């Protein structure tokens, strides 16, 4: 029974590092960067900065795309008007523009 009293603390202190080593082995095998003890905190902070930058870039891209959609809707409205209007009216408007 005295051997069990010694093995329990040894098992407690070896399970953590062994699971960390196994986790790093699996991460490395699948192409991810292995973790370091300080790496978790640094990645969280870098991830927050990176996500803020991504949000800024995506919002800029969103504004550009909204502008393009607006212009395309205007062009589509003109094309629909040309397609549905009678030919005489369209011809008169074209002549008036010349």
XYZ file of N, CA and C in Angstrom:
294
model
N 0.803 -1.181 0.000
C 0.000 0.000 0.000
C 0.853 1.255 0.000
N 2.016 1.195 0.550
C 2.878 2.369 0.605
C 3.365 2.759 -0.796
N 3.472 1.798 -1.696
C 3.866 2.111 -3.065
C 2.801 2.941 -3.775
N 1.550 2.680 -3.463
C 0.458 3.437 -4.067
C 0.497 4.897 -3.619
N 0.870 5.144 -2.394
C 0.982 6.512 -1.877
C 2.047 7.308 -2.602
N 3.064 6.679 -3.093
C 4.132 7.359 -3.832
C 3.753 7.510 -5.302
N 3.065 6.522 -5.841
C 2.722 6.554 -7.267
C 1.676 7.608 -7.623
N 0.763 7.900 -6.716
C -0.293 8.878 -7.020
C 0.297 10.265 -7.285
N 1.162 10.818 -6.435
C 1.740 12.133 -6.761
C 2.618 12.095 -8.014
N 3.321 10.994 -8.201
C 4.140 10.883 -9.411
C 3.250 10.885 -10.640
N 2.156 10.172 -10.591
C 1.220 10.133 -11.725
C 0.612 11.504 -11.962
N 0.275 12.206 -10.891
C -0.322 13.544 -11.044
C 0.646 14.487 -11.744
N 1.912 14.446 -11.381
C 2.888 15.366 -11.958
C 3.395 14.938 -13.334
N 3.140 13.720 -13.729
C 3.596 13.272 -15.053
C 2.491 13.322 -16.106
N 1.241 13.277 -15.700
C 0.145 13.282 -16.673
C 0.100 14.604 -17.427
N 0.254 15.712 -16.745
C 0.200 17.033 -17.396
C 1.263 17.211 -18.474
N 2.538 17.042 -18.139
C 3.566 17.179 -19.170
C 3.456 16.165 -20.298
N 3.021 14.942 -19.957
C 2.872 13.937 -21.014
C 1.736 14.316 -21.969
N 0.633 14.846 -21.437
C -0.466 15.257 -22.312
C -0.056 16.462 -23.159
N 0.750 17.373 -22.581
C 1.241 18.526 -23.339
C 2.149 18.057 -24.484
N 3.033 17.095 -24.195
C 3.925 16.572 -25.229
C 3.125 15.852 -26.315
N 2.118 15.080 -25.919
C 1.279 14.392 -26.902
C 0.515 15.400 -27.759
N 0.000 16.454 -27.138
C -0.712 17.502 -27.871
C 0.212 18.157 -28.903
N 1.441 18.465 -28.517
C 2.388 19.068 -29.452
C 2.741 18.108 -30.576
N 2.859 16.840 -30.257
C 3.163 15.854 -31.301
C 2.029 15.790 -32.320
N 0.780 15.785 -31.850
C -0.368 15.746 -32.758
C -0.425 17.027 -33.584
N -0.201 18.173 -32.954
C -0.228 19.453 -33.682
C 0.857 19.488 -34.756
N 2.059 19.050 -34.414
C 3.154 19.060 -35.380
C 2.884 18.093 -36.524
N 2.294 16.971 -36.221
C 2.002 15.973 -37.247
C 0.984 16.495 -38.259
N 0.061 17.325 -37.804
C -0.974 17.853 -38.693
C -0.634 19.231 -39.250
N 0.569 19.696 -39.041
C 1.034 20.918 -39.674
C 0.800 22.188 -38.882
N 0.378 22.097 -37.630
C 0.185 23.286 -36.805
C 1.444 23.579 -36.015
N 1.565 24.811 -35.585
C 2.722 25.207 -34.787
C 2.596 24.625 -33.381
N 3.644 23.986 -32.862
C 3.575 23.454 -31.492
C 3.411 24.584 -30.476
N 2.754 24.281 -29.374
C 2.518 25.274 -28.340
C 3.716 25.388 -27.415
N 3.922 26.586 -26.896
C 4.887 26.792 -25.831
C 4.099 27.204 -24.598
N 4.742 27.204 -23.448
C 4.017 27.556 -22.226
C 3.545 28.999 -22.283
N 4.347 29.890 -22.834
C 3.951 31.300 -22.937
C 3.166 31.574 -24.212
N 3.205 30.661 -25.152
C 2.614 30.880 -26.466
C 1.119 31.073 -26.458
N 0.430 30.452 -25.550
C -1.027 30.569 -25.527
C -1.451 32.015 -25.305
N -0.847 32.665 -24.316
C -1.202 34.045 -24.004
C -0.813 34.969 -25.157
N 0.361 34.760 -25.728
C 0.814 35.602 -26.832
C -0.082 35.429 -28.040
N -0.483 34.206 -28.342
C -1.351 33.987 -29.499
C -2.706 34.629 -29.303
N -3.219 34.605 -28.081
C -4.508 35.249 -27.822
C -4.417 36.747 -28.065
N -3.331 37.379 -27.599
C -3.165 38.815 -27.792
C -2.953 39.123 -29.271
N -2.126 38.344 -29.956
C -1.904 38.549 -31.381
C -3.182 38.291 -32.159
N -3.938 37.296 -31.735
C -5.195 36.987 -32.391
C -6.187 38.127 -32.276
N -6.197 38.810 -31.134
C -7.106 39.944 -30.956
C -6.716 41.088 -31.890
N -5.415 41.360 -31.994
C -4.968 42.422 -32.897
C -5.232 42.046 -34.343
N -4.990 40.792 -34.665
C -5.210 40.329 -36.032
C -6.695 40.366 -36.385
N -7.546 40.006 -35.445
C -8.984 40.023 -35.729
C -9.482 41.457 -35.897
N -8.931 42.413 -35.132
C -9.306 43.815 -35.326
C -8.912 44.293 -36.715
N -7.730 43.903 -37.158
C -7.266 44.293 -38.493
C -8.143 43.659 -39.577
N -8.520 42.391 -39.381
C -9.390 41.725 -40.347
C -10.744 42.411 -40.423
N -11.277 42.812 -39.271
C -12.570 43.498 -39.251
C -12.476 44.806 -40.011
N -11.388 45.545 -39.813
C -11.207 46.812 -40.519
C -11.112 46.589 -42.027
N -10.338 45.594 -42.445
C -10.203 45.306 -43.877
C -11.524 44.847 -44.478
N -12.254 44.017 -43.766
C -13.531 43.525 -44.274
C -14.572 44.637 -44.349
N -14.549 45.561 -43.394
C -15.514 46.666 -43.458
C -15.192 47.586 -44.626
N -13.904 47.813 -44.915
C -13.529 48.611 -46.085
C -13.972 47.926 -47.370
N -13.741 46.620 -47.447
C -14.148 45.873 -48.635
C -15.672 45.881 -48.782
N -16.367 45.804 -47.658
C -17.827 45.829 -47.675
C -18.339 47.152 -48.241
N -17.719 48.264 -47.837
C -18.127 49.573 -48.362
C -17.922 49.641 -49.875
N -16.809 49.119 -50.354
C -16.550 49.118 -51.798
C -17.601 48.293 -52.534
N -17.907 47.123 -51.979
C -18.876 46.245 -52.642
C -20.281 46.847 -52.621
N -20.642 47.536 -51.556
C -21.949 48.188 -51.496
C -22.036 49.258 -52.570
N -20.952 50.017 -52.773
C -20.932 51.023 -53.832
C -21.080 50.397 -55.208
N -20.385 49.300 -55.437
C -20.488 48.617 -56.733
C -21.900 48.101 -56.961
N -22.516 47.551 -55.925
C -23.881 47.032 -56.068
C -24.840 48.164 -56.395
N -24.659 49.311 -55.756
C -25.517 50.461 -56.052
C -25.406 50.882 -57.504
N -24.181 50.951 -58.013
C -23.990 51.338 -59.421
C -24.582 50.290 -60.360
N -24.419 49.017 -60.021
C -24.979 47.957 -60.864
C -26.512 47.999 -60.859
N -27.111 48.312 -59.720
C -28.571 48.425 -59.663
C -29.065 49.572 -60.540
N -28.334 50.686 -60.526
C -28.718 51.808 -61.395
C -28.631 51.411 -62.867
N -27.546 50.747 -63.221
C -27.391 50.314 -64.618
C -28.469 49.318 -65.011
N -28.793 48.417 -64.116
C -29.833 47.434 -64.390
C -31.192 48.102 -64.570
N -31.471 49.116 -63.768
C -32.740 49.836 -63.913
C -32.823 50.501 -65.273
N -31.709 51.087 -65.734
C -31.699 51.718 -67.060
C -31.912 50.669 -68.141
N -31.241 49.537 -68.020
C -31.409 48.481 -69.019
C -32.830 47.923 -69.021
N -33.419 47.770 -67.861
C -34.803 47.300 -67.806
C -35.757 48.310 -68.447
N -35.504 49.588 -68.195
C -36.351 50.622 -68.796
C -36.223 50.605 -70.312
N -35.003 50.434 -70.795
C -34.789 50.385 -72.247
C -35.479 49.160 -72.833
N -35.391 48.023 -72.146
C -35.973 46.783 -72.673
C -37.498 46.807 -72.644
N -38.106 47.472 -71.680
C -39.560 47.436 -71.553
C -40.266 48.612 -72.200
N -39.564 49.703 -72.460
C -40.196 50.864 -73.092
C -40.428 50.602 -74.569
N -41.420 51.280 -75.132
C -41.638 51.154 -76.578
C -40.443 51.701 -77.361
N -40.239 51.167 -78.535
C -39.082 51.546 -79.349
C -39.125 53.016 -79.731
N -40.306 53.575 -80.015
C -40.412 54.980 -80.427
C -39.960 55.917 -79.319
N -40.378 55.629 -78.093
C -40.000 56.489 -76.979
C -38.491 56.450 -76.749
N -37.909 55.268 -76.813
C -36.465 55.132 -76.633
C -35.721 55.867 -77.731
N -36.213 55.760 -78.965
C -35.570 56.455 -80.085
C -35.639 57.960 -79.890
N -36.782 58.469 -79.411
C -36.903 59.914 -79.165
C -35.928 60.374 -78.081
N -35.786 59.597 -77.009
C -34.861 59.986 -75.926
C -33.420 59.971 -76.415
N -33.086 59.006 -77.246
C -31.725 58.958 -77.787
C -31.477 60.153 -78.686
N -32.433 60.479 -79.517
C -32.299 61.648 -80.416
C -32.213 62.934 -79.608
N -32.954 63.010 -78.507
C -32.906 64.216 -77.680
C -31.539 64.377 -77.019
N -30.877 63.308 -76.747
C -29.556 63.379 -76.144
C -28.478 63.812 -77.137
N -28.712 63.598 -78.426
C -27.717 63.970 -79.422
C -27.765 65.395 -79.694
